[in-house]
Short mmCIF file of N, CA, C and O in Angstrom, two decimals:
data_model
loop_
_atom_site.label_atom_id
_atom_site.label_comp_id
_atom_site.label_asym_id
_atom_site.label_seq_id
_atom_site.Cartn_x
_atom_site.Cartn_y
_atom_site.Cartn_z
N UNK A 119 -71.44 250.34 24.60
CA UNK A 119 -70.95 249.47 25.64
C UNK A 119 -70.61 248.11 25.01
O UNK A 119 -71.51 247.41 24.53
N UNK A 120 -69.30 247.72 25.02
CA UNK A 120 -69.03 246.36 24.72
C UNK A 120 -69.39 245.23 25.92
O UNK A 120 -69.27 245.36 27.14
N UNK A 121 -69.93 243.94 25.05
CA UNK A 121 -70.07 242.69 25.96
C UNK A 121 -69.07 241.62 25.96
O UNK A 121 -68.73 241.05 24.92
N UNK A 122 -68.75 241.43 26.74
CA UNK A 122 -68.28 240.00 27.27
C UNK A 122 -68.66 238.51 26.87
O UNK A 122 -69.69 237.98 27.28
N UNK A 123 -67.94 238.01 26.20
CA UNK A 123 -68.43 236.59 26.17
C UNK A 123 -68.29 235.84 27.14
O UNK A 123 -67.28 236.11 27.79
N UNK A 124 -69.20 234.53 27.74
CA UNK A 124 -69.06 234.17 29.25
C UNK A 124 -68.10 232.78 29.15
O UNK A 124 -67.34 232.18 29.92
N UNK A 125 -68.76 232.55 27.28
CA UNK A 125 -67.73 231.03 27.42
C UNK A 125 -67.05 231.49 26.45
O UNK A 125 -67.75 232.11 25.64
N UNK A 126 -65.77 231.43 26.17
CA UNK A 126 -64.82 231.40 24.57
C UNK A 126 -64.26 230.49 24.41
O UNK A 126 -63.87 229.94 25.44
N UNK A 127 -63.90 229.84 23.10
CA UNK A 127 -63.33 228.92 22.38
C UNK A 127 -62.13 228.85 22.47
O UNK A 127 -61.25 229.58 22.02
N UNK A 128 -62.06 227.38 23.45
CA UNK A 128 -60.16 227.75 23.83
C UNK A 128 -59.38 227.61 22.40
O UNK A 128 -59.95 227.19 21.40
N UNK A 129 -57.71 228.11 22.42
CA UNK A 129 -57.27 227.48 21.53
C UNK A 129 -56.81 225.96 21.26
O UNK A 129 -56.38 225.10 22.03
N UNK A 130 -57.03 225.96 20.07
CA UNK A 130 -56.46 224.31 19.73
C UNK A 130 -55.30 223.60 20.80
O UNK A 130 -54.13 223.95 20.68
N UNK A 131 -55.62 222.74 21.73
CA UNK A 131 -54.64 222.09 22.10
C UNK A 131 -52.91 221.63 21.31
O UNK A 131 -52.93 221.17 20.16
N UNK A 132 -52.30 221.71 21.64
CA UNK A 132 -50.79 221.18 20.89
C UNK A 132 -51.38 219.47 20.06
O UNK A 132 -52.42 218.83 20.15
N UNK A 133 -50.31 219.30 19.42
CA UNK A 133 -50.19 217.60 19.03
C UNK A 133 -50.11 217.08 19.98
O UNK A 133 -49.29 217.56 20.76
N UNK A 134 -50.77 216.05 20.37
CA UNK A 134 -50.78 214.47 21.51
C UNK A 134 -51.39 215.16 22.90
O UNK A 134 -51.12 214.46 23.88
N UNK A 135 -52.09 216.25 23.19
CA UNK A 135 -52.79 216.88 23.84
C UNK A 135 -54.21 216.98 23.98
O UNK A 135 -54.95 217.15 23.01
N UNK A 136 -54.58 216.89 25.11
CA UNK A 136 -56.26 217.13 24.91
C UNK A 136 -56.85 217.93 25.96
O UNK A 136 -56.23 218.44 26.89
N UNK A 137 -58.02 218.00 25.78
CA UNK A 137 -58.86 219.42 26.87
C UNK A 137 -59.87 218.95 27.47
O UNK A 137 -60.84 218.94 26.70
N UNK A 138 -60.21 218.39 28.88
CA UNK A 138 -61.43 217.70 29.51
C UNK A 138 -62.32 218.79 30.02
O UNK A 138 -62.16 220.01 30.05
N UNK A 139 -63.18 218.09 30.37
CA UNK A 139 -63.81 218.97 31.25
C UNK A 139 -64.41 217.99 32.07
O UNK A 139 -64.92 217.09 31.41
N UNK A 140 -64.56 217.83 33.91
CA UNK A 140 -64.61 216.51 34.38
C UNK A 140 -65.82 217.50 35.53
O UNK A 140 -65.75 218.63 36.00
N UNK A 141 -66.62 216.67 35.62
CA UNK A 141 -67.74 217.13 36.56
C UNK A 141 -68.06 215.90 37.69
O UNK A 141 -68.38 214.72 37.63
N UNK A 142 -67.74 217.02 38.90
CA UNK A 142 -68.38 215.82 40.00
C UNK A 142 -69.35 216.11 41.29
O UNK A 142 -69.24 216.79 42.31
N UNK A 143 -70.23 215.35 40.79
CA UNK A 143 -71.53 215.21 41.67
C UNK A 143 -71.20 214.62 42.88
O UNK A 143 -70.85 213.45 43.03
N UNK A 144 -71.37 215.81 44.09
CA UNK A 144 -71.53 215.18 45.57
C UNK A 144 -72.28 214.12 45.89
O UNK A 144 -73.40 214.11 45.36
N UNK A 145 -71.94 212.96 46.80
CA UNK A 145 -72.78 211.63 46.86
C UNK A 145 -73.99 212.41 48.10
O UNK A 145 -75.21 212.35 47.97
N UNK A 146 -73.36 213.00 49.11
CA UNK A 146 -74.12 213.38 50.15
C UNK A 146 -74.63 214.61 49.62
O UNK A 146 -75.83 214.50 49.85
N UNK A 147 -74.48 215.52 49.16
CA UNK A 147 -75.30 216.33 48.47
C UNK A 147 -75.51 216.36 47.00
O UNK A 147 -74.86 216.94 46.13
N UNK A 148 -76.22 215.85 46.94
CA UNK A 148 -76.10 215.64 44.94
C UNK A 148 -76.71 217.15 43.92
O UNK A 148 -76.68 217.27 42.70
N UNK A 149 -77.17 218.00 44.79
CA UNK A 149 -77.35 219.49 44.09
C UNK A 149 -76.21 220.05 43.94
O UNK A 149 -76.25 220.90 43.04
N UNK A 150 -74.84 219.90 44.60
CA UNK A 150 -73.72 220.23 44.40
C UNK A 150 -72.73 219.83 43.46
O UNK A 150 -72.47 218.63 43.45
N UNK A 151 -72.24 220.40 42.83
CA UNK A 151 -71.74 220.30 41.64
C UNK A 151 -70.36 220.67 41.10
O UNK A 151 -70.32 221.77 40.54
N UNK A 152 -69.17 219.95 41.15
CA UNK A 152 -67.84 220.70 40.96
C UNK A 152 -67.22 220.77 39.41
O UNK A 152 -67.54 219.83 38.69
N UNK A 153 -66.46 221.68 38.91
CA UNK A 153 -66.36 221.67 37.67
C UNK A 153 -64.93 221.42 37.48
O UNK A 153 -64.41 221.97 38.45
N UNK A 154 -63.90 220.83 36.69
CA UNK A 154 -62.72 220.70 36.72
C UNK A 154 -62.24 220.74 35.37
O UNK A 154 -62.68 219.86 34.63
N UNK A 155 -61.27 221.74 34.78
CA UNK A 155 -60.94 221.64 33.36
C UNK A 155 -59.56 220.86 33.52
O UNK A 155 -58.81 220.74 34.48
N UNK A 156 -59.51 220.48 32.47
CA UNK A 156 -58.43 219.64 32.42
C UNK A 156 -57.29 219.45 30.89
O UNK A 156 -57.37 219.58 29.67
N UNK A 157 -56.44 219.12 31.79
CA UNK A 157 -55.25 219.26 29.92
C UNK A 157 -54.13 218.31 30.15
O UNK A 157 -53.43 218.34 31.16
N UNK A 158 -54.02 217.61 29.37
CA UNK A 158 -52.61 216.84 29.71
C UNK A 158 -52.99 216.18 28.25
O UNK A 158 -53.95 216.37 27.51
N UNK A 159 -51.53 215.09 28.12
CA UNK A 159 -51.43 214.15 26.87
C UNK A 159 -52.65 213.23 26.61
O UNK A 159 -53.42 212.74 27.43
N UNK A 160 -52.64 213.12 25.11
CA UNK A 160 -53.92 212.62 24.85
C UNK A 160 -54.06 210.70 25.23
O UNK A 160 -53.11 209.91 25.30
N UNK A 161 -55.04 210.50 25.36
CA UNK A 161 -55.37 208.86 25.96
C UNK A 161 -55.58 208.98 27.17
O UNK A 161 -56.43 208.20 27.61
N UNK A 162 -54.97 209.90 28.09
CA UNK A 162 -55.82 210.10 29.72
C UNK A 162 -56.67 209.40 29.58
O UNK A 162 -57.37 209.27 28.57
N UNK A 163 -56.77 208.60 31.04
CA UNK A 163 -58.39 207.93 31.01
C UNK A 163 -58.89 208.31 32.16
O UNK A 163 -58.13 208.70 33.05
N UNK A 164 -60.21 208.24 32.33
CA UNK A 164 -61.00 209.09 33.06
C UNK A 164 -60.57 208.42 34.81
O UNK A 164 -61.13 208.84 35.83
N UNK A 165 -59.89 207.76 34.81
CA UNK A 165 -59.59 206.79 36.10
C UNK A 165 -58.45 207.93 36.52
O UNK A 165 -58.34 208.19 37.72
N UNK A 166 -57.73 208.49 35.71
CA UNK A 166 -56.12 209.00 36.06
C UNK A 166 -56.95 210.58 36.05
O UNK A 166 -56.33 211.44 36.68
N UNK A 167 -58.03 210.94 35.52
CA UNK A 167 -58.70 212.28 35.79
C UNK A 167 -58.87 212.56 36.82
O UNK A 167 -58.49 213.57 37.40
N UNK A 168 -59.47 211.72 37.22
CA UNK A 168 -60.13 211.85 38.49
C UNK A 168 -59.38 211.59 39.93
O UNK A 168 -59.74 212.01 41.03
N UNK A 169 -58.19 210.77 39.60
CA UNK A 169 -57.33 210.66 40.33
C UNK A 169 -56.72 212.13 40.68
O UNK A 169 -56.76 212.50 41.85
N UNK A 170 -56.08 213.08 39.54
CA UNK A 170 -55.70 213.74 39.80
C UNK A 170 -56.64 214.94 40.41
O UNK A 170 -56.05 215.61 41.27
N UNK A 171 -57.80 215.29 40.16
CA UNK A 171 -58.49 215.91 40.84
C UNK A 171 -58.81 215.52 41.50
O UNK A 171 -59.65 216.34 41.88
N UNK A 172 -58.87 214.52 42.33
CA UNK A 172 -58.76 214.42 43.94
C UNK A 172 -57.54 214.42 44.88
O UNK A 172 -57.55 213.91 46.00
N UNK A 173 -56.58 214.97 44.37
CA UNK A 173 -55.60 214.75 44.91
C UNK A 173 -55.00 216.49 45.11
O UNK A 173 -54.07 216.98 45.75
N UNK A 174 -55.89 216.95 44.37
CA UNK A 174 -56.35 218.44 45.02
C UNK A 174 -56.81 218.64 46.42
O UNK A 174 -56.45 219.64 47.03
N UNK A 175 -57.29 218.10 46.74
CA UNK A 175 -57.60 217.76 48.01
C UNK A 175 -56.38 217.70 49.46
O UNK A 175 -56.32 218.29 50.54
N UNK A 176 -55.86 217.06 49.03
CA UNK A 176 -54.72 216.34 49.88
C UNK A 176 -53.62 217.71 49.63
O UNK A 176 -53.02 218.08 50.64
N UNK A 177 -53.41 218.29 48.63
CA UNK A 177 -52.39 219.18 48.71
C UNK A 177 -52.88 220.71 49.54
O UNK A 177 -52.27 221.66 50.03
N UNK A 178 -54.28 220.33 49.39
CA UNK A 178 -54.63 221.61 50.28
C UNK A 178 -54.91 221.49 51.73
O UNK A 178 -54.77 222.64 52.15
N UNK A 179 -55.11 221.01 52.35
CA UNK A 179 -54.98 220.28 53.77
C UNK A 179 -53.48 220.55 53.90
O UNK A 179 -53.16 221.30 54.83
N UNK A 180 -52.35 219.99 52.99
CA UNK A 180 -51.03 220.16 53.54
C UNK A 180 -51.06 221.44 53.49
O UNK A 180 -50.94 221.80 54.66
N UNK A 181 -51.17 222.57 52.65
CA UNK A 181 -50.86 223.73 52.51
C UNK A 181 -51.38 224.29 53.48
O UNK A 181 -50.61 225.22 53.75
N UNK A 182 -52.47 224.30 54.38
CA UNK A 182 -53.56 224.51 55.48
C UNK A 182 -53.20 224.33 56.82
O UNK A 182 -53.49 224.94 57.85
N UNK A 183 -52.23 222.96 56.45
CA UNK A 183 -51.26 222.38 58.12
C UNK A 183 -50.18 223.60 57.66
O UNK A 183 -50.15 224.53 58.47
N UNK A 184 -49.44 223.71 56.71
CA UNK A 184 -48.13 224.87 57.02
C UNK A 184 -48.79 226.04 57.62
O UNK A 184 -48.35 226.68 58.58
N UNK A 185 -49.80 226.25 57.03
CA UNK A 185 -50.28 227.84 56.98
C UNK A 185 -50.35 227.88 58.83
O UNK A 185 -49.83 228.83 59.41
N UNK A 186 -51.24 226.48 59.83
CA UNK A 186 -51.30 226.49 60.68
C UNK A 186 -50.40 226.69 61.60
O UNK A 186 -50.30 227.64 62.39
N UNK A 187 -49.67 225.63 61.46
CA UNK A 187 -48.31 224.78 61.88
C UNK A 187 -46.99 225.12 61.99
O UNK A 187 -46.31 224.58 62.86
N UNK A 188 -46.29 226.31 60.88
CA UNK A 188 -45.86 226.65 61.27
C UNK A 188 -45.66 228.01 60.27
O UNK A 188 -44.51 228.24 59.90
N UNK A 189 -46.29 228.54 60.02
CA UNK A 189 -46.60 230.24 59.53
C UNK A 189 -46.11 230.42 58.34
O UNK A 189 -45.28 231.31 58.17
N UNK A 190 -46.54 229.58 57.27
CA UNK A 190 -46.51 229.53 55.98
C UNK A 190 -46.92 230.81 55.25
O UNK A 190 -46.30 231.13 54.24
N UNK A 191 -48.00 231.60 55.73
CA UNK A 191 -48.62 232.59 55.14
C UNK A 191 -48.77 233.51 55.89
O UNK A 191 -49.66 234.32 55.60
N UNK A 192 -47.74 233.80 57.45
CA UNK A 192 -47.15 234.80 58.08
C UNK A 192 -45.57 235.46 57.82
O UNK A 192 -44.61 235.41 58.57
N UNK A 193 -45.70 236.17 56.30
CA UNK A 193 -44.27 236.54 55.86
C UNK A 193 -44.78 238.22 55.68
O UNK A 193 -45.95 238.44 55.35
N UNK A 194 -43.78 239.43 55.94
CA UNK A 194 -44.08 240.66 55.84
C UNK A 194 -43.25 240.85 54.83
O UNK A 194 -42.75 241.97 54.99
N UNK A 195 -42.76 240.26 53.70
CA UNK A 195 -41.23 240.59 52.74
C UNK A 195 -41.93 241.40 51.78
O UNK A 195 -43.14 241.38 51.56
N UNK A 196 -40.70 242.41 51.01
CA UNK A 196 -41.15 242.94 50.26
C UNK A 196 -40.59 242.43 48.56
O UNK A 196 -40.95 242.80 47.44
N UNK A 197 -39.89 241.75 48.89
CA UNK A 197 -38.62 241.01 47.47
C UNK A 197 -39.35 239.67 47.39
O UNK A 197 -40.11 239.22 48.25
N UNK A 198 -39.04 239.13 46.34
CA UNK A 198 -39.31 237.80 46.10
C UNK A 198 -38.10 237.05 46.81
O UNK A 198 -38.40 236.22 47.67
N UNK A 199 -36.94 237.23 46.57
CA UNK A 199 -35.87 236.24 47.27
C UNK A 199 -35.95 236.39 49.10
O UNK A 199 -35.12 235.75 49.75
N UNK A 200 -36.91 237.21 49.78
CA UNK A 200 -36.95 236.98 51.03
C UNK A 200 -38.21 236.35 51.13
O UNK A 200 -38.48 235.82 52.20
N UNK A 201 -39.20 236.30 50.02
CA UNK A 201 -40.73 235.43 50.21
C UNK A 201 -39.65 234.18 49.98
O UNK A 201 -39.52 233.47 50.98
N UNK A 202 -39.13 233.94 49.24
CA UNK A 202 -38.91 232.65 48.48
C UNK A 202 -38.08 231.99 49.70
O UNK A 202 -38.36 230.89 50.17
N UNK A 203 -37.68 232.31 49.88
CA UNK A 203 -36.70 231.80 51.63
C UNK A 203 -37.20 231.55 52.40
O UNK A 203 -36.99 230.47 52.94
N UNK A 204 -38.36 232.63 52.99
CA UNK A 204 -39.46 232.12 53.96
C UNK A 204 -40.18 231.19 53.80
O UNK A 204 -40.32 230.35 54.69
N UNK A 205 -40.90 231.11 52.48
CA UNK A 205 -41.53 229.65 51.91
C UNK A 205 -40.81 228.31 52.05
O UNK A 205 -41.31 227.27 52.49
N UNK A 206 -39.34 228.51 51.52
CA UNK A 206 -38.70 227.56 51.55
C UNK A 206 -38.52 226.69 52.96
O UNK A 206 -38.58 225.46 53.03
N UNK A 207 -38.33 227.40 53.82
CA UNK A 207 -38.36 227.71 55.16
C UNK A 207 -39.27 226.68 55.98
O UNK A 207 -39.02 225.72 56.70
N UNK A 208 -40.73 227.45 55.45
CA UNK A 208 -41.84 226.71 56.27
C UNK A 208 -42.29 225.33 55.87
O UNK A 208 -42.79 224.45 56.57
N UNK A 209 -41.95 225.35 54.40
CA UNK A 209 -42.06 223.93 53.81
C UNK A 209 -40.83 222.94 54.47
O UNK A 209 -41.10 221.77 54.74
N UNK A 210 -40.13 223.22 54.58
CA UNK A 210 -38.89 222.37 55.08
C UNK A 210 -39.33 222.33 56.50
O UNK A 210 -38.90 221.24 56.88
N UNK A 211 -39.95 222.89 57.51
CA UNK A 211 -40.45 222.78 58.60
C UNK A 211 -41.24 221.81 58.52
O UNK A 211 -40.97 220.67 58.88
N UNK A 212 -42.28 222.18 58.03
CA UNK A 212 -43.45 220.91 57.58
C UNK A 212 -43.23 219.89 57.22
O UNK A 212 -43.99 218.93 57.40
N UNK A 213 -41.84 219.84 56.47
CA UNK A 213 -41.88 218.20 56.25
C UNK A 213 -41.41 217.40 57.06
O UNK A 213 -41.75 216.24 57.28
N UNK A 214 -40.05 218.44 57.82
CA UNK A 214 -39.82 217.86 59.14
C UNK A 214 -40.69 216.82 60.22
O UNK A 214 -40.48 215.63 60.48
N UNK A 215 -41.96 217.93 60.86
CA UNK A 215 -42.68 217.98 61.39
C UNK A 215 -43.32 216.12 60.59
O UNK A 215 -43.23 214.97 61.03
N UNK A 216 -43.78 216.55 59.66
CA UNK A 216 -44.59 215.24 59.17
C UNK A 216 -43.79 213.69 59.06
O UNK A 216 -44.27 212.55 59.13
N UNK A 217 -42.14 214.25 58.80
CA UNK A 217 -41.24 212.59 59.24
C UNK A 217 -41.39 212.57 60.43
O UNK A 217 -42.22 211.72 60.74
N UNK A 218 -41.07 212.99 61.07
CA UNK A 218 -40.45 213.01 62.34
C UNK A 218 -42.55 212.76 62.90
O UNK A 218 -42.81 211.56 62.94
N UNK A 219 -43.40 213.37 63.15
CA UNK A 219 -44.21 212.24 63.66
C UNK A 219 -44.93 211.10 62.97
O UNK A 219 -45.92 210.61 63.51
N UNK A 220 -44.35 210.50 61.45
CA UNK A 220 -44.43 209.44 60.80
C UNK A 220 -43.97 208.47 61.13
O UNK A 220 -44.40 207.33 60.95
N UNK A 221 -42.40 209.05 62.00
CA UNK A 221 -41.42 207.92 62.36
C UNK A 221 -41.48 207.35 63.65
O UNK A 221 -41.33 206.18 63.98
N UNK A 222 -41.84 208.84 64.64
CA UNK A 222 -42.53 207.88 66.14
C UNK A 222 -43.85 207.24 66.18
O UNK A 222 -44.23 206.68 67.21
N UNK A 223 -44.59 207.28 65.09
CA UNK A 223 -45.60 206.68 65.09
C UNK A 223 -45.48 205.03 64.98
O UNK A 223 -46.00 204.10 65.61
N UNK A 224 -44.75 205.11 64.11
CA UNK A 224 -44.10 203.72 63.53
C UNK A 224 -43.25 202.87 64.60
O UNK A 224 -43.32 201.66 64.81
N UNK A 225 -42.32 203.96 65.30
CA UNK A 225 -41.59 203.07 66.50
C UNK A 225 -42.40 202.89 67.61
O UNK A 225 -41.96 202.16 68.50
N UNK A 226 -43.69 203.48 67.78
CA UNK A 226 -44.20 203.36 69.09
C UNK A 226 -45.51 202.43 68.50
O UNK A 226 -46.67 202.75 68.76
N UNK A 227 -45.16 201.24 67.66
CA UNK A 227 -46.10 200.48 67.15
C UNK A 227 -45.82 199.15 68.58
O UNK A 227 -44.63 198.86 68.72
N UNK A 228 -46.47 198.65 69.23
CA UNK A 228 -46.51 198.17 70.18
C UNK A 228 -45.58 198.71 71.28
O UNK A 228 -44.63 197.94 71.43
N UNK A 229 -45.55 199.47 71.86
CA UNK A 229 -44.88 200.26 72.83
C UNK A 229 -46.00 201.52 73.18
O UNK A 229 -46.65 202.19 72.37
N UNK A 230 -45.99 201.60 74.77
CA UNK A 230 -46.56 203.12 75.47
C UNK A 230 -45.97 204.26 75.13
O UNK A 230 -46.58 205.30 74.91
N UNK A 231 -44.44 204.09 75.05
CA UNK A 231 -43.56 204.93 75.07
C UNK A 231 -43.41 206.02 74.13
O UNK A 231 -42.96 205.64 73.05
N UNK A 232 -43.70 207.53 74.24
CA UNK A 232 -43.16 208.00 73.38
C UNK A 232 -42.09 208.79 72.84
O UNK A 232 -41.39 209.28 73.73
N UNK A 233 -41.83 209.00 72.00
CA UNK A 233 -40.13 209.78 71.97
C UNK A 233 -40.21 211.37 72.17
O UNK A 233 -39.21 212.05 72.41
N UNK A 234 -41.48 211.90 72.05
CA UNK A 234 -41.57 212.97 71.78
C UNK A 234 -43.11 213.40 72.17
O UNK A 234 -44.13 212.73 71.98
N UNK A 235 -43.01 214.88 72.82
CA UNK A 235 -43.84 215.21 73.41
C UNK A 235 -45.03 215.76 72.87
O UNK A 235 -45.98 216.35 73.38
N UNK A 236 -44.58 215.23 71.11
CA UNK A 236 -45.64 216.06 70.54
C UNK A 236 -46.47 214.97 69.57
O UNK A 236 -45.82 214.06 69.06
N UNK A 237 -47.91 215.06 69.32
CA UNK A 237 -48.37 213.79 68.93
C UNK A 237 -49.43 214.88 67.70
O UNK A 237 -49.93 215.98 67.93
N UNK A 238 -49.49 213.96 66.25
CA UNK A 238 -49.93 214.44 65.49
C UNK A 238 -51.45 213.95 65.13
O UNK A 238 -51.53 212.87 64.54
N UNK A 239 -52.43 214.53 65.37
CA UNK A 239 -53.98 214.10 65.19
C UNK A 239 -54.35 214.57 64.08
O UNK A 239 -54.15 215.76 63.83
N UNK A 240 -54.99 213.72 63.15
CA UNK A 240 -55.73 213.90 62.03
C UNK A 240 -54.27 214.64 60.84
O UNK A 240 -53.51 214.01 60.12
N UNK A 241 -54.35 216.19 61.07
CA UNK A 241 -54.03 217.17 60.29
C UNK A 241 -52.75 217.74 61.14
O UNK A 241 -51.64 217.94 60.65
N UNK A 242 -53.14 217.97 62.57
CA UNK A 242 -52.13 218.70 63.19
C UNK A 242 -51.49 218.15 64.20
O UNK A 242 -51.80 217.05 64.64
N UNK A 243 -50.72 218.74 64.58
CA UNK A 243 -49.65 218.38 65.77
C UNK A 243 -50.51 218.57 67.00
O UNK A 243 -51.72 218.66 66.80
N UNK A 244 -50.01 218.66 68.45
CA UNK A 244 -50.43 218.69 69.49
C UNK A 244 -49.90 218.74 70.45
O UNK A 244 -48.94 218.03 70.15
N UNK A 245 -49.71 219.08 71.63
CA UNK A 245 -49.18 218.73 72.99
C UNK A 245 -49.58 218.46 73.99
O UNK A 245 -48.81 218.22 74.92
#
């Protein structure tokens, strides 16, 4: 029976490249523990690390509003060029959706009035 190694030795990064590994301790739970590997050009500083792993965050919430919002991850295709259309599709919905209540938000900045019957809370839309 052959074994498995659990950690292996990545390969050598390219020239002007480097390999992190960024760990972050929950403030409200501090037994919790997240692990993040990391790769980009070398000199990164741990400010722009961490930036970008939190910004993991934010792209998944959006991906979470399409999936909701308007059926990002309700496609039956069997081809890639009819997934790829549908995707295209729901993303272009979504962004719609997110100007368009960015922009009545903004015009109905001292005013009752709204333009539109649909009002966006937190993550999602509403009626």
């Amino acid at each position: 029976m052959a074994t498995l190694p659990i950690i292996r030795e990545p390969e050598e990064p390219e020239e002007g490249y480097e390999r992190w590994i960024l760990i972050r301790r929950s403030i409200t739970h501090p037994d919790e523990v997240a692990f993040y590997l990391g790769f980009g050009p070398a000199g990164t500083t741990i400010g722009e690390l961490v930036q970008v792993a939190g910004s993991r965050w934010a792209i998944e919430e959006c991906f979470q509003s399409a999936k909701t919002e308007v059926g990002l991850d309700h496609y039956q295709v069997r081809r890639y060029d009819a997934w790829y259309r549908h995707i295209t599709l729901a993303m272009l919905a979504h962004a719609y959706l997110a100007v368009t209540a960015a922009n009545s938000r903004s015009k109905r900045i001292g005013t009752a009035l709204s333009p539109s019957r649909w009002e966006r809370s937190g993550v999602y839309w509403h009626t």
